mmCIF file of C-alpha atoms in Angstrom:
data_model
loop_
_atom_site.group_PDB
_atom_site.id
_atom_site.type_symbol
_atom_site.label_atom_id
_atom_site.label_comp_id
_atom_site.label_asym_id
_atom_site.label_seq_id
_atom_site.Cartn_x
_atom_site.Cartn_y
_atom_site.Cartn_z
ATOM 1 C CA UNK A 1 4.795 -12.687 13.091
ATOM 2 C CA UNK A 2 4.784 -10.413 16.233
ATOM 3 C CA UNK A 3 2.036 -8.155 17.033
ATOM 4 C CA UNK A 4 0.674 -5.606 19.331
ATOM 5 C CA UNK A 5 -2.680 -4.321 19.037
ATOM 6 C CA UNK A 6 -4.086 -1.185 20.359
ATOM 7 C CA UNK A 7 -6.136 1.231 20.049
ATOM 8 C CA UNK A 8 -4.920 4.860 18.484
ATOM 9 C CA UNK A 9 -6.707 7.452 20.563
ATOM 10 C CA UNK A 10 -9.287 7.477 23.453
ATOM 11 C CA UNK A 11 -11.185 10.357 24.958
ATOM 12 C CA UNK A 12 -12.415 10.471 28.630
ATOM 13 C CA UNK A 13 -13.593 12.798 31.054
ATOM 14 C CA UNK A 14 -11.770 14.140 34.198
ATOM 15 C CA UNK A 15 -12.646 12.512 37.348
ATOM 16 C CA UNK A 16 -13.737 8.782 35.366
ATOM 17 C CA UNK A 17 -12.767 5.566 34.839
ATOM 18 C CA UNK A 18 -10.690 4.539 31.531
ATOM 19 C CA UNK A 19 -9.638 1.066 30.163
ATOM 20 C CA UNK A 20 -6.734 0.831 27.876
ATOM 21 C CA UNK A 21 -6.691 -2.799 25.930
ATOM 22 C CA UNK A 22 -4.005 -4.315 24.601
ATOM 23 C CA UNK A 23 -3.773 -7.641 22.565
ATOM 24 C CA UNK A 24 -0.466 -9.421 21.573
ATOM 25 C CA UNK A 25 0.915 -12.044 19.522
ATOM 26 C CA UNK A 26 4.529 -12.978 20.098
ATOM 27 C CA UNK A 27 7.064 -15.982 20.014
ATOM 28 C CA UNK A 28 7.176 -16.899 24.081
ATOM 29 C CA UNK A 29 6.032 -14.517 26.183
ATOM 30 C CA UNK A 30 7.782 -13.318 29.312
ATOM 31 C CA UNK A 31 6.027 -10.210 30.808
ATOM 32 C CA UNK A 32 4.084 -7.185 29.713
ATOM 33 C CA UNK A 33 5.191 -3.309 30.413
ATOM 34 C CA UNK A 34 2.696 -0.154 29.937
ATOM 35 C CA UNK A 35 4.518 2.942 29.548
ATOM 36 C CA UNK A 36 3.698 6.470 29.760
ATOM 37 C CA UNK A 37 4.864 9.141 26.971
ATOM 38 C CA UNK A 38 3.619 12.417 27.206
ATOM 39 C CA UNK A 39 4.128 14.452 23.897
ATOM 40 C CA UNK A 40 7.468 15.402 23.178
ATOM 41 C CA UNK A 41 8.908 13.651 25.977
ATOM 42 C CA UNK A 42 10.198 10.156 26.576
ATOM 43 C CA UNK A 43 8.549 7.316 27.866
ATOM 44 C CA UNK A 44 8.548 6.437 31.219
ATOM 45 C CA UNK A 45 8.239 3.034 32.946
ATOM 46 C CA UNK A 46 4.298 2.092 34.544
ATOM 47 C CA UNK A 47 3.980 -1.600 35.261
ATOM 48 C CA UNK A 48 4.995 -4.958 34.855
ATOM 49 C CA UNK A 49 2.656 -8.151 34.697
ATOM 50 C CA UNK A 50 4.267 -11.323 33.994
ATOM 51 C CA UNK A 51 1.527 -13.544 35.899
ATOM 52 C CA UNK A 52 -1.947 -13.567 35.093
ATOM 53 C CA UNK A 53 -4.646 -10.848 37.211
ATOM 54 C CA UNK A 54 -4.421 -7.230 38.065
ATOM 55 C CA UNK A 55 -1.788 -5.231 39.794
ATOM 56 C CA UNK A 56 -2.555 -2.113 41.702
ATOM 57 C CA UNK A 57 -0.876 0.782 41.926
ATOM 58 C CA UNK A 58 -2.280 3.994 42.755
ATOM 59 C CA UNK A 59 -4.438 5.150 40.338
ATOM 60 C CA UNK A 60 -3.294 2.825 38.076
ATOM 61 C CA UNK A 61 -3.985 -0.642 37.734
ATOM 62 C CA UNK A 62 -2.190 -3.381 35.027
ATOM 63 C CA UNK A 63 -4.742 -6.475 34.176
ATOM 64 C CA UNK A 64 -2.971 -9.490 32.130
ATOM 65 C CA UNK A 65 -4.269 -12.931 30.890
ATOM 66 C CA UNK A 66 -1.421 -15.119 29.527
ATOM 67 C CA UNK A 67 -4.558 -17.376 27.810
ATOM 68 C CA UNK A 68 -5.923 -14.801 26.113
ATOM 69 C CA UNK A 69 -2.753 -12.797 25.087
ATOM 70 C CA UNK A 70 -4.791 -9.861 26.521
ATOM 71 C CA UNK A 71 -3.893 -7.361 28.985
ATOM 72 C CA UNK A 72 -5.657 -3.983 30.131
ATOM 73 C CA UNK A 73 -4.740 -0.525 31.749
ATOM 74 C CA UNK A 74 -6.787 1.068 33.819
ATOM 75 C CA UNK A 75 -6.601 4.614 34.909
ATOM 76 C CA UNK A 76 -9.217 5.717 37.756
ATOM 77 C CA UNK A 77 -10.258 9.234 39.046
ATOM 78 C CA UNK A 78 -8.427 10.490 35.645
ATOM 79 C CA UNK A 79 -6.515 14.199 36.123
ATOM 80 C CA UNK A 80 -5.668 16.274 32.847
ATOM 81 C CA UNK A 81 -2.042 15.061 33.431
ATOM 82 C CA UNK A 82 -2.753 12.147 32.467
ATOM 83 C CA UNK A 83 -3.107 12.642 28.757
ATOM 84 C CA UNK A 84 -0.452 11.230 26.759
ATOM 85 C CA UNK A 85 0.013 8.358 24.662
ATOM 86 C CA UNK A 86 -0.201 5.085 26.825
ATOM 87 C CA UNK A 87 2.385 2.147 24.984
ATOM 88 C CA UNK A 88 2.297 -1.673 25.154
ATOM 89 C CA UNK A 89 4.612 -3.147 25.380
ATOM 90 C CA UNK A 90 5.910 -7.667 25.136
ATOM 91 C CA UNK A 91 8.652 -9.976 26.194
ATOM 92 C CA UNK A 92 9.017 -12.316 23.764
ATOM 93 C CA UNK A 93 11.110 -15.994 24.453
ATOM 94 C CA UNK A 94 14.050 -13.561 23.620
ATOM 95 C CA UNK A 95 13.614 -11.455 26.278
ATOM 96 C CA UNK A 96 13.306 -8.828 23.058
ATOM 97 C CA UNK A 97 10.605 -5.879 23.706
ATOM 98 C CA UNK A 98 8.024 -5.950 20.608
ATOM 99 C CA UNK A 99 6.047 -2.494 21.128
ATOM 100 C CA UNK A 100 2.397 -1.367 20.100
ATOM 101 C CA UNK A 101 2.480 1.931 18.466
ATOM 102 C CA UNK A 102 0.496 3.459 21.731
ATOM 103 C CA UNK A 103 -2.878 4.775 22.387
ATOM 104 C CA UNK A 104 -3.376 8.502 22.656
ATOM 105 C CA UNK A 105 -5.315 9.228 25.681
ATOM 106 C CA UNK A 106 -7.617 12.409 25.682
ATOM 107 C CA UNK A 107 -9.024 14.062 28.876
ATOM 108 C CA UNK A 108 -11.757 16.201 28.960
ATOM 109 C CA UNK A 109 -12.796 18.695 31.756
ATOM 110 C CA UNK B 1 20.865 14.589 37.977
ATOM 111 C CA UNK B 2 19.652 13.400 34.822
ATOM 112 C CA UNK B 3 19.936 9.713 34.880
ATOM 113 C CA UNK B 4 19.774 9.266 30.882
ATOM 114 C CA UNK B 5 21.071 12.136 28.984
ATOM 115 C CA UNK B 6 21.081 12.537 25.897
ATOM 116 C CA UNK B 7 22.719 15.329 23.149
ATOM 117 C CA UNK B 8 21.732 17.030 20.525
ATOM 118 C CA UNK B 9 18.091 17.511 21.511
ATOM 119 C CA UNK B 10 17.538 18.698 18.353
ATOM 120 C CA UNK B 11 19.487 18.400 15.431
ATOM 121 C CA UNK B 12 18.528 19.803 11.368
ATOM 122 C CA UNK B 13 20.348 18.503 8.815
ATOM 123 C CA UNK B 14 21.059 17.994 4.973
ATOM 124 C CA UNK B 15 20.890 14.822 3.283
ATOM 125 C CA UNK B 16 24.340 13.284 3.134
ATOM 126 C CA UNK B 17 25.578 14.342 6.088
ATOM 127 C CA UNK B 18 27.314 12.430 9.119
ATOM 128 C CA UNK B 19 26.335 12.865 12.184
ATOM 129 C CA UNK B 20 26.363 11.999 15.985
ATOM 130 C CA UNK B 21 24.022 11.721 18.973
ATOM 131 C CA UNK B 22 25.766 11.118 22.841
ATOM 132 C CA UNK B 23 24.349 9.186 25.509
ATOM 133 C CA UNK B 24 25.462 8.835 28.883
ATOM 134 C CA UNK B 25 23.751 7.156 31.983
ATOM 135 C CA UNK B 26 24.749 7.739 35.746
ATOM 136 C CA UNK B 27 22.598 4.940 36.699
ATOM 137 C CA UNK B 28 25.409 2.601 36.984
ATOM 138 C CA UNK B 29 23.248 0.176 34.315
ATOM 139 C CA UNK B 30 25.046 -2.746 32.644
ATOM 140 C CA UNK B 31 23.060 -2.260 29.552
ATOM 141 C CA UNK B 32 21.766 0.863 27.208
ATOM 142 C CA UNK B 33 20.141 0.847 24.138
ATOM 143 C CA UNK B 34 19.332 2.958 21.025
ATOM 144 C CA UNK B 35 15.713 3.124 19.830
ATOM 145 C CA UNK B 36 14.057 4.976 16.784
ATOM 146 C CA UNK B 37 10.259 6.073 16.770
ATOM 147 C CA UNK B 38 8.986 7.172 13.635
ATOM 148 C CA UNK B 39 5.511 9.901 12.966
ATOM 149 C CA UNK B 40 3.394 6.791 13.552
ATOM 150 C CA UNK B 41 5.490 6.310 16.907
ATOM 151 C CA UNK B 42 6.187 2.877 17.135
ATOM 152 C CA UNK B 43 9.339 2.680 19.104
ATOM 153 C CA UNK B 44 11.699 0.409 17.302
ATOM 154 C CA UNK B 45 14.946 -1.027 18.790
ATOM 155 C CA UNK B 46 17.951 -0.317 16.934
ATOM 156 C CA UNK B 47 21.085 -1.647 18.996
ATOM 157 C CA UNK B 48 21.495 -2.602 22.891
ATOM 158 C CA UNK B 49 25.075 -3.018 24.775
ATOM 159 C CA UNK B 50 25.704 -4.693 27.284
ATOM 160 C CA UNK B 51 28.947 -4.195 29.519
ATOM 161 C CA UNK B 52 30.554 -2.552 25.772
ATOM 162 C CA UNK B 53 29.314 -5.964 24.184
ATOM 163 C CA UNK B 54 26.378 -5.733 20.944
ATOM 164 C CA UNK B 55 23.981 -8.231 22.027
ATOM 165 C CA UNK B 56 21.548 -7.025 19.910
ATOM 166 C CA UNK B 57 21.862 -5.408 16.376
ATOM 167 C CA UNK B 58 18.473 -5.716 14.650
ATOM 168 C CA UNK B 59 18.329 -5.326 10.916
ATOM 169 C CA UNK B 60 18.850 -1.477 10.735
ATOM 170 C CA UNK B 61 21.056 -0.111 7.502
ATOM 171 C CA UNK B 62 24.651 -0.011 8.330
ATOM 172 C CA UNK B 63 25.090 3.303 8.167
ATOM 173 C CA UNK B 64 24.109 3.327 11.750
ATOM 174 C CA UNK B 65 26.942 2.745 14.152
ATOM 175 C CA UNK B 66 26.788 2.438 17.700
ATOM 176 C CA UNK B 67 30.268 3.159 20.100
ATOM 177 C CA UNK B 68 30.418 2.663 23.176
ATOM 178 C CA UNK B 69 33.744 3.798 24.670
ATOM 179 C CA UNK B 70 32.415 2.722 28.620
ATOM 180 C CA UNK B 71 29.386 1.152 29.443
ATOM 181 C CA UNK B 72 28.045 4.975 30.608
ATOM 182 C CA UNK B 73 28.339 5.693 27.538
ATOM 183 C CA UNK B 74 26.317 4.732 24.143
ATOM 184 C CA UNK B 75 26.697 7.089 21.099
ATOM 185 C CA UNK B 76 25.190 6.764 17.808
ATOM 186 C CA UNK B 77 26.631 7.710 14.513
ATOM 187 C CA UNK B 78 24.877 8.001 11.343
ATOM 188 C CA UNK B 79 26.379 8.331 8.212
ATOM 189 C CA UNK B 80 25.139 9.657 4.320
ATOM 190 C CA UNK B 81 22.101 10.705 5.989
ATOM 191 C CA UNK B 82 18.870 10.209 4.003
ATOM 192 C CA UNK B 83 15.391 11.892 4.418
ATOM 193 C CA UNK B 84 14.142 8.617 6.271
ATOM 194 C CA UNK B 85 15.981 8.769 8.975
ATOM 195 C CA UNK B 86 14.011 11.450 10.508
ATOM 196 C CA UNK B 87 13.038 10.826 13.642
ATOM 197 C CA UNK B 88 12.867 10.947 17.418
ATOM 198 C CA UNK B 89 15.804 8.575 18.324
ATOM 199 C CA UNK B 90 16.031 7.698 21.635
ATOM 200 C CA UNK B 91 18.911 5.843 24.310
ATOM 201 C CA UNK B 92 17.620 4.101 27.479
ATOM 202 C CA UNK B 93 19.456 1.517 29.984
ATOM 203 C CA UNK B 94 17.987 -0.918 31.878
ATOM 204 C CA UNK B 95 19.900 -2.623 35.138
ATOM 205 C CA UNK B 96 20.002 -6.525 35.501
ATOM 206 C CA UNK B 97 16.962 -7.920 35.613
ATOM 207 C CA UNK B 98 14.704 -11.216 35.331
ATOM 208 C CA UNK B 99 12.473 -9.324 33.144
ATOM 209 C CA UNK B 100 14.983 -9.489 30.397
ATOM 210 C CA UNK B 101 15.101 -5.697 29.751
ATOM 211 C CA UNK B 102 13.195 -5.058 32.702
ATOM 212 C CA UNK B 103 12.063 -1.443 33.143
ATOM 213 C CA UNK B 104 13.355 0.844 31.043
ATOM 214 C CA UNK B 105 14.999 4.720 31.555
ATOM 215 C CA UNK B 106 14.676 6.310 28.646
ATOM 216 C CA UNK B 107 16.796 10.008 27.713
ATOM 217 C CA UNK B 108 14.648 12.645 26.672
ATOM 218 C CA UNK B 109 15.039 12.048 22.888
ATOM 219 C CA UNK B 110 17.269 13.444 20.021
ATOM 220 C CA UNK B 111 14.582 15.073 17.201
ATOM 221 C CA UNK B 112 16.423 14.604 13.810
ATOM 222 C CA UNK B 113 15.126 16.009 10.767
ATOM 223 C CA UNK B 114 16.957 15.529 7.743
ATOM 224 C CA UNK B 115 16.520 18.110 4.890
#
């Protein structure tokens, strides 16, 4: 079957460094999103990786490797805003969207 | 200047009811979809259009109907409502892309709570 793996909930502090992992299993594989949902709202769109390495932007940086079925967000110089839940998200050959259940992110002052 | 709206935000309801959420998108997208994410909040697709065409219509009971009457527009209609159908349910479009659904706009979500 079709899988996304992540973790539930993270805590960090304000002003580090935070890695969000994300494993999948899928039938083909055409890209990977990370979206943003704070609570109560809807999610919004962070980055795309279809080829394997990392793509910077901002604060934000998207890490994928096709061989592994592995891919990573990473959030630097973290601000209190950025607690929310953090979702993973495959293409599969379909060009369907199979979705991880998200990773609640916690900052800390 | 909301690109994806979305109405009722909220809506309370008894079991066996009909009812009806609205979507529209000023976006100009060819396609818009309906998603459902449930207290563990995995979002799970429940219907896509694309230019008034169901491309996708995963296995979801059919007492949920989709209508699209333009491709702006999206509404979803839920009949004899049961107590599992509570959830966030939310519409999003996506323009044409080589990323299949490419990035996704997403309206603020429709909270449903059946009683």
């Amino acid at each position: 079957g079709q899988n996304i793996d992540q973790p539930t909930e993270m805590t960090a502090t304000e002003g580090a460094i935070v890695q969000i992992n994300c494993t999948y299993q899928t039938s083909g594989f055409n890209g990977l999103f990370w979206y943003q949902q704070h609570a109560g709202e809807a999610p919004t769109f962070l980055s795309y990786n279809v080829l394997d390495g990392l793509e910077e932007k901002g604060r934000f940086s998207s890490f994928l490797s096709r061989s592994k079925g592995y891919s990573y967000l990473l959030l630097k110089e973290l601000q209190m805003k950025d607690s929310a839940s953090y979702l993973c998200a495959a293409l599969d050959s379909n060009y369907q969207l199979i979705w991880g259940a998200g990773t609640k992110l916690i900052i800390k002052p | 200047d909301t690109a994806v709206s979305q109405t009722p935000k909220y809506l309370v309801t008894q079991m066996g009811n009909d009812k009806s959420i609205k979507c529209e998108q000023n976006l100009g997208h060819d396609t818009m979809y309906w998603y459902k994410q449930d207290s563990k909040k995995f979002l799970k697709i429940m219907f896509s259009y694309n230019n008034k065409e169901l491309i996708i219509n995963e296995t979801v009971p059919n007492r949920f109907s989709p209508k699209s009457p333009d491709k702006a527009h999206l509404n979803l209609h839920i009949n004899s409502l049961e107590l599992g159908d509570s959830a966030v349910y939310f519409c999003a479009s996506s323009p044409p892309s080589d990323r299949g659904p490419g990035e996704l706009f997403f309206g603020e979500g429709s909270r449903l709570t059946v009683l």
